[in-house]
Short mmCIF file of C-alpha atoms in Angstrom, two decimals:
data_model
loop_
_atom_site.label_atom_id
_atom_site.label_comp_id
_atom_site.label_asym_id
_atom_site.label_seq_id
_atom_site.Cartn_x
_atom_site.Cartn_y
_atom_site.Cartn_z
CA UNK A 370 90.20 34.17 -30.20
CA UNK A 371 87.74 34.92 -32.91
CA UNK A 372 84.33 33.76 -33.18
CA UNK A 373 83.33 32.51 -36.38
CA UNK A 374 80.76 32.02 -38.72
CA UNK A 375 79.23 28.22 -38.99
CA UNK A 376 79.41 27.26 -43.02
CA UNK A 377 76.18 25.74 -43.18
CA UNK A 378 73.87 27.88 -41.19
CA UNK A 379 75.82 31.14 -40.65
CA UNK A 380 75.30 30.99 -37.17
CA UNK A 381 78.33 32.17 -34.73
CA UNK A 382 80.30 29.60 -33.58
CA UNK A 383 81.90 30.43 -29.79
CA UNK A 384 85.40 28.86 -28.49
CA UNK A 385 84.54 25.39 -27.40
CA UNK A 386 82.18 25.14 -29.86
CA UNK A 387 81.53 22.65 -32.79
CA UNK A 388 84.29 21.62 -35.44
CA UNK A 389 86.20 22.17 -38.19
CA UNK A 390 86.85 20.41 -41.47
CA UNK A 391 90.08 21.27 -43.43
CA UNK A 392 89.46 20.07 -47.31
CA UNK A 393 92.90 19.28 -49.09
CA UNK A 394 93.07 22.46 -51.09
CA UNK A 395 93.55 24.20 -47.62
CA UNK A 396 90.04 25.75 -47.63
CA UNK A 397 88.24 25.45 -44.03
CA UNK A 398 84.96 24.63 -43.01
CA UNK A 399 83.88 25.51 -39.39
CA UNK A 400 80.66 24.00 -38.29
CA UNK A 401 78.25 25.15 -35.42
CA UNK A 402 77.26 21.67 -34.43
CA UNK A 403 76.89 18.06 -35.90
CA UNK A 404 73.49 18.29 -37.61
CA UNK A 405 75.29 21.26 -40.10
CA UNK A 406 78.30 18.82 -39.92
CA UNK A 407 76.08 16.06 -40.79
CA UNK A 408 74.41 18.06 -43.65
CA UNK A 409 77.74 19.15 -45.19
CA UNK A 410 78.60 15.36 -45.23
CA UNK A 411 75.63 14.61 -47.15
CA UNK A 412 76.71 17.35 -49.58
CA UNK A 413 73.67 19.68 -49.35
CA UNK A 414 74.16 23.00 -50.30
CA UNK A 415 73.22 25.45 -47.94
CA UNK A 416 71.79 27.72 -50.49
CA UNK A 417 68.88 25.17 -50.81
CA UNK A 418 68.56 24.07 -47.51
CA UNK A 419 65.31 26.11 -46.70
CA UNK A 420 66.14 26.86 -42.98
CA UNK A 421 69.82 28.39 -43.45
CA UNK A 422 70.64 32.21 -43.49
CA UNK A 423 72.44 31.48 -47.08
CA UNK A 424 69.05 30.27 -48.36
CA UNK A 425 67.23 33.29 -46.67
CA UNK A 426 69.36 35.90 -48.17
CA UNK A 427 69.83 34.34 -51.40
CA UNK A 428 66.27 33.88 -51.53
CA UNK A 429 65.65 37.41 -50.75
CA UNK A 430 63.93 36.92 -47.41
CA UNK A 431 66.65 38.74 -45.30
CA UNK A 432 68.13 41.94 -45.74
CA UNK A 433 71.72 41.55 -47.88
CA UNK A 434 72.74 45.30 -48.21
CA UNK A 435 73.04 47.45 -45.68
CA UNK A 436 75.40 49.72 -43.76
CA UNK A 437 75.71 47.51 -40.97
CA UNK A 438 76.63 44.76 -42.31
CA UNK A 439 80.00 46.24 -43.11
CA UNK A 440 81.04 46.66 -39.82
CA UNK A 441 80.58 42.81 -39.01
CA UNK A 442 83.24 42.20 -41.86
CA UNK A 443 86.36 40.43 -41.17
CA UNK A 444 89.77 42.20 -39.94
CA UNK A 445 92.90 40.27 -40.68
CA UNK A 446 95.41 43.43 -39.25
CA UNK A 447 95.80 43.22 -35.43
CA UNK A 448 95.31 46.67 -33.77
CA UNK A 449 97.28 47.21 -30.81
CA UNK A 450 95.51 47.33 -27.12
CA UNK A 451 93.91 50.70 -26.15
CA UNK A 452 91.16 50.51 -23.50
CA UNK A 453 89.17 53.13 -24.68
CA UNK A 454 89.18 51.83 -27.91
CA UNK A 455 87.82 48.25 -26.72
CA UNK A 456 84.84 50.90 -24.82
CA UNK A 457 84.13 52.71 -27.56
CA UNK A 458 83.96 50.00 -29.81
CA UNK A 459 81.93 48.11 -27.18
CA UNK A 460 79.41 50.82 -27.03
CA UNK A 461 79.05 51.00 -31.15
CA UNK A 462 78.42 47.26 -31.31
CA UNK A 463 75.73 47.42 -28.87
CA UNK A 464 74.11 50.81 -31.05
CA UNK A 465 74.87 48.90 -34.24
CA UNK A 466 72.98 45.74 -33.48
CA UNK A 467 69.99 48.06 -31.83
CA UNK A 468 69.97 49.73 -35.37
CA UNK A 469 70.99 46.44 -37.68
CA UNK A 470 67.53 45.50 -35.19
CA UNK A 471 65.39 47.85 -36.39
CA UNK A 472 66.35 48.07 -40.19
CA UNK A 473 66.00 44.39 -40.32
CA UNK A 474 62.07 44.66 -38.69
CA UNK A 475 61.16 47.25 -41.09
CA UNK A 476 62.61 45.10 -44.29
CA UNK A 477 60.47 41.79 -42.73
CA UNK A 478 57.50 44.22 -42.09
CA UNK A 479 57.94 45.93 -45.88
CA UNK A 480 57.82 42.26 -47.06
CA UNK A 481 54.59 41.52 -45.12
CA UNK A 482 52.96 44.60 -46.35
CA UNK A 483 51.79 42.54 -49.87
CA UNK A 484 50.66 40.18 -47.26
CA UNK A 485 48.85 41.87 -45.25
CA UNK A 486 47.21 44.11 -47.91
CA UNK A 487 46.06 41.20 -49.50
CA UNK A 488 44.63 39.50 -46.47
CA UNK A 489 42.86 42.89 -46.02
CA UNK A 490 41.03 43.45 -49.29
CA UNK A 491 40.20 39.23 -49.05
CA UNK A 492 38.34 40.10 -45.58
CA UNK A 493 36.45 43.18 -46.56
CA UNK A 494 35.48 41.07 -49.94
CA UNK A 495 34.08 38.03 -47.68
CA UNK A 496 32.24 40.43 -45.59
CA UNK A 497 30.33 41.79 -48.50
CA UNK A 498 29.39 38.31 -49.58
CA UNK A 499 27.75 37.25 -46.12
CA UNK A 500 24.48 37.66 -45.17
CA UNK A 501 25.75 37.29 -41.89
CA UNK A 502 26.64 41.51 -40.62
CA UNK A 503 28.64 41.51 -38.37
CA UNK A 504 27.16 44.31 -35.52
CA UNK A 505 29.14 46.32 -32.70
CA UNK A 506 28.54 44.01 -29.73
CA UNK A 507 26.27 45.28 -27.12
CA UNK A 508 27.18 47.22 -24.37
CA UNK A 509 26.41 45.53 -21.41
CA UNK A 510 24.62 48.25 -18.77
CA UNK A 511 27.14 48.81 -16.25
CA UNK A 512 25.90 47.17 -12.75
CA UNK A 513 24.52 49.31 -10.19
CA UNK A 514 26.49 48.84 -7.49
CA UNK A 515 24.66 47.55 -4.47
CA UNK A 516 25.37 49.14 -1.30
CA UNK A 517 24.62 47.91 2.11
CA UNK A 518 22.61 49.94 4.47
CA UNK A 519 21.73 49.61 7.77
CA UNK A 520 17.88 50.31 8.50
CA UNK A 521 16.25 50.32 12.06
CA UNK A 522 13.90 48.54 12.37
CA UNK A 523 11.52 47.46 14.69
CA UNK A 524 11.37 43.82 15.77
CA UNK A 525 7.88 42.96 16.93
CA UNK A 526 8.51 39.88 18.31
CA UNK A 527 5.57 37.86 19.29
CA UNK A 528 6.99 36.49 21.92
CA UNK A 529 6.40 38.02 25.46
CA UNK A 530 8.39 37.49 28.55
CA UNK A 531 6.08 35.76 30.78
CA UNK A 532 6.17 35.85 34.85
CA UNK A 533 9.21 33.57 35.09
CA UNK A 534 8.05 30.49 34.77
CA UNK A 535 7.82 29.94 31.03
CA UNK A 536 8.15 32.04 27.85
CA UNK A 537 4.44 32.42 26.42
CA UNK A 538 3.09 33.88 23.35
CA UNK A 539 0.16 36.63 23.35
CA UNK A 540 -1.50 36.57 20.61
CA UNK A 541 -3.82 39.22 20.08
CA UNK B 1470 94.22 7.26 -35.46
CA UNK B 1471 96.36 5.33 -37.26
CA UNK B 1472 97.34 1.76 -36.72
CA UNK B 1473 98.95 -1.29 -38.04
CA UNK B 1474 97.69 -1.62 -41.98
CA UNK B 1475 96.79 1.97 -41.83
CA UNK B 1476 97.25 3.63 -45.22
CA UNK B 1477 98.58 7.55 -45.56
CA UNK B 1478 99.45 9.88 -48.32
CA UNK B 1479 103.11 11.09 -48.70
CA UNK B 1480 102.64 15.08 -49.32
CA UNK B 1481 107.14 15.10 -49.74
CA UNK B 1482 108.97 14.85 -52.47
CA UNK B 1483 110.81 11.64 -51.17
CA UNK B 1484 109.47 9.93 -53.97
CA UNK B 1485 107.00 7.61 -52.26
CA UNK B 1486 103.23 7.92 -53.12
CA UNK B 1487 101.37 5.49 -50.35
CA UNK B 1488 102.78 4.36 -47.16
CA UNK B 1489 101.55 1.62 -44.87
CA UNK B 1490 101.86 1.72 -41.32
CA UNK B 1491 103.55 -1.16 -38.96
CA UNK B 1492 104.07 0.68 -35.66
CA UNK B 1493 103.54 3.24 -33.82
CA UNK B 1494 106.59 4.71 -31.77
CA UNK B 1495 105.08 5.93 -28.81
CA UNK B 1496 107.28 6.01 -25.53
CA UNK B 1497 105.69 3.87 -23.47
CA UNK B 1498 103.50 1.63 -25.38
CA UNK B 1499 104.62 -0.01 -28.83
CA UNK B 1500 101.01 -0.22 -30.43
CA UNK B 1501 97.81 1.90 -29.75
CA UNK B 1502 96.98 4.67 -32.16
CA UNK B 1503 98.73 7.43 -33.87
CA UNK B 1504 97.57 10.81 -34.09
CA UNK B 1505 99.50 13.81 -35.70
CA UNK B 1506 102.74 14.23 -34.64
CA UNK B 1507 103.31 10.74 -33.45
CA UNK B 1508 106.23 9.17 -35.59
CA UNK B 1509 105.52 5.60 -37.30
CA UNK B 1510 107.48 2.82 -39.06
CA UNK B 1511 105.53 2.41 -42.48
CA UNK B 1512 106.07 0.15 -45.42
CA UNK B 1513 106.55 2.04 -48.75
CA UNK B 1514 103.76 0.74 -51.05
CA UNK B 1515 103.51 2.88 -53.89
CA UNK B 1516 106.67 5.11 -54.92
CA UNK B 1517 107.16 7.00 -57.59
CA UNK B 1518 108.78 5.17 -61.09
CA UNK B 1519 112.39 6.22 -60.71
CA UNK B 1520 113.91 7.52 -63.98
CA UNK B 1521 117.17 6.42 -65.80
CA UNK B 1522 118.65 10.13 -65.31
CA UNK B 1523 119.93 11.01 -62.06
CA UNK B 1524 117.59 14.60 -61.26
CA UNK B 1525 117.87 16.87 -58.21
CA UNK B 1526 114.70 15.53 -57.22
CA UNK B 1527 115.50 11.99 -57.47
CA UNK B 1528 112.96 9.54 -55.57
CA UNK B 1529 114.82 8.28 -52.63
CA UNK B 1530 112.67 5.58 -51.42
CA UNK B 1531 111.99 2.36 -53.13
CA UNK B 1532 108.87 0.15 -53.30
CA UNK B 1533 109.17 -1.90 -50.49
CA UNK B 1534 111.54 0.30 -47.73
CA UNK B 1535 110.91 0.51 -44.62
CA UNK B 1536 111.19 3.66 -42.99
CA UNK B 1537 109.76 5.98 -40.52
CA UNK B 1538 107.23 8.96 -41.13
CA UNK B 1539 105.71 11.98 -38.82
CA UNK B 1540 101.63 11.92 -39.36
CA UNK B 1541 100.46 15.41 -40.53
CA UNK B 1542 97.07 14.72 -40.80
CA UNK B 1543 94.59 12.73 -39.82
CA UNK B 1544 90.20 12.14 -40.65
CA UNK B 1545 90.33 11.26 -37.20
CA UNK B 1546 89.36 14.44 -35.07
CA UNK B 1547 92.16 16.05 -33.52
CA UNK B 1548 91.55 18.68 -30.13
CA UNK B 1549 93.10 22.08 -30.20
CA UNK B 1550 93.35 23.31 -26.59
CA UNK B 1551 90.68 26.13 -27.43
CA UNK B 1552 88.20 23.61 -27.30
CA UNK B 1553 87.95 22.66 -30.91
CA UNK B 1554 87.87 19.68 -33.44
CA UNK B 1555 89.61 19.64 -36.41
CA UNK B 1556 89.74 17.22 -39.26
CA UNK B 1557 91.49 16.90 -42.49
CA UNK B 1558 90.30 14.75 -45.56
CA UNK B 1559 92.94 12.26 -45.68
CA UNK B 1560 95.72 10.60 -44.03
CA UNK B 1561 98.85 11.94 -44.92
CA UNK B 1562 102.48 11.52 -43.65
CA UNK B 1563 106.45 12.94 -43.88
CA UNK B 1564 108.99 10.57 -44.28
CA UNK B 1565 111.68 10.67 -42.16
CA UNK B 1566 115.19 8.95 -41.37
CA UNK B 1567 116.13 7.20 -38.20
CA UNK B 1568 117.51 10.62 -37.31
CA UNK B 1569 114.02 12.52 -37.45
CA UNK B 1570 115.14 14.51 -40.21
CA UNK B 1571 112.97 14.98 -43.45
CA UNK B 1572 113.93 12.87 -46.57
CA UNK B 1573 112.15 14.78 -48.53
CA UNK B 1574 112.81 18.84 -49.39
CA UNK B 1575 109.69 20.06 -49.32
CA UNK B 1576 106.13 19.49 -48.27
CA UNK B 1577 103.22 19.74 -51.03
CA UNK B 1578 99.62 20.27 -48.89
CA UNK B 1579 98.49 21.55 -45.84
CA UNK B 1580 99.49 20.25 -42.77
CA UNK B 1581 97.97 20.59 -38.98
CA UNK B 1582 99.23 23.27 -37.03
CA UNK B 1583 99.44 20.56 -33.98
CA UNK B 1584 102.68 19.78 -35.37
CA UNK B 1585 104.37 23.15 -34.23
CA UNK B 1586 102.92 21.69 -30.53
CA UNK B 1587 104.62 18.04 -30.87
CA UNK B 1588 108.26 19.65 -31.73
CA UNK B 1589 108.20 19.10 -35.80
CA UNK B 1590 108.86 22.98 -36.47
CA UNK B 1591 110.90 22.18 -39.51
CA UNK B 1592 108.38 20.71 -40.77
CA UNK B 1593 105.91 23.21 -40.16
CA UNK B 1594 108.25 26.08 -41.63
CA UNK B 1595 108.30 23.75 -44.93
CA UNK B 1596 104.51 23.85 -45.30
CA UNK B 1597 102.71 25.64 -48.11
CA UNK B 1598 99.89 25.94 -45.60
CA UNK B 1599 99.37 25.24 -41.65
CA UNK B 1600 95.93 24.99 -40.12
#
């Protein structure tokens, strides 16, 4: 069981997954899915096609050398079954790809650095051309908190309790 | 799938170029489709010219035999039982006697590896290549 890599879009292809085409000169194709399928029938090269990893790399979008990468290459000599072997290798694939991870962000983030310097110098430019100044927003006074307290006080009612027949009202 | 008036390639050295289909042996039914490793009585259509010298590789087959074949490969989709499809350019065949022996000595192309499945191992130890 192997899991390979699709033609078109260089995309790993599990068991049960998409297709294969075998050309007469013996050379074989394995396909991810029917829309690379479908593009390889229509004879585009994946080179050009803008959203394949053959156009990224050959395009220089996407790391191409690195140290990792030649661990992912492929192995044609069996190696006979040792469990700790199988862990260990386990454990490096997992480190690898953390690594292959990281390398890869720093590449993308080197290639965004132009970018972003650019976009940078643009804003401060625009800035200086506005009358418009931007100020530090004001502060806004932090709320006194409102407590409730409980004050006596004296209820002067007006009315008086009258002799049992009927509640009156004495005013002075 | 190949079917009456289906057209393959030979890939021996029988001598025959193009061979027509006219039935597929199948053990229960006598038509339906043929896939690799289903045998077929074909029609020679093309052959190779045969030459006045009697060679070591002399075409056996005429324009015109009838014989039987094995299909090696097929543009129809074939399953592997690991889930995949796999699909050649052409259709191609091996002729064969009543016997199920090769006519030809050896086999020029690749042929499907479903072969080795179906019981045609001779002709899968003949092959250049097997995919």
């Amino acid at each position: 069981m192997r899991v390979e890599k699709c033609y078109f879009c260089s995309k790993s292809v599990y068991p049960g997954h998409g297709s294969a085409f075998v050309r007469n000169d013996a050379k074989v194709f394995r396909f991810c899915s029917s829309k690379c399928n479908k593009n390889f029938k229509m004879k585009r090269n994946p080179r050009k096609v803008r959203w394949t990893k053959a156009f990224r790399k050959a395009a220089g979008k996407e790391m191409t050398v690195d140290s990792t990468i030649e661990f992912e290459k492929r192995r044609n000599v069996p190696v006979r079954y040792n469990r700790e072997l199988v862990e260990t290798t386990v454990k490096a694939m997992k480190r690898i790809a953390e690594i292959k991870q990281k390398r890869e962000h720093a590449f993308w983030k080197n290639r965004m650095a132009v970018a972003r310097e650019k976009l940078k110098a643009h804003r401060k430019r625009k800035l200086e051309k506005t009358s418009v100044k931007l100020v530090q927003p004001i502060t806004p006074q932090a709320e006194k908190v409102k407590e409730k307290i409980k004050v006596a006080v004296k209820t002067r009612s007006a009315l008086v309790a009258g002799e049992g027949r009927s509640m009156g009202m004495e005013i002075d | 799938m190949i079917g009456l008036k289906g057209t393959l390639n030979v890939i021996d050295n029988s001598g025959a170029l193009l061979v027509e289909c006219v039935n597929v042996l199948k053990q229960k039914v006598n038509n339906g489709w043929g896939s690799v490793g289903d045998e077929i009585v074909c029609v020679v259509r093309r052959a190779r010219p045969i030459s006045g010298q009697a060679s070591a590789s002399a075409p056996k087959v005429r324009q015109g035999d009838v014989r039987r074949a094995v299909i090696v490969r097929t543009r129809k989709a074939v399953r592997r039982p690991d889930g995949r499809f796999i699909r050649f350019d052409d259709n191609a065949a091996v002729l064969l006697n009543n016997k199920r022996e090769m006519l030809g000595t050896r086999i020029g192309g690749v042929v499907s590896a479903d072969l080795r499945m179906k019981g045609w191992g001779k002709i899968v130890s003949l092959a250049p290549k097997v995919v």
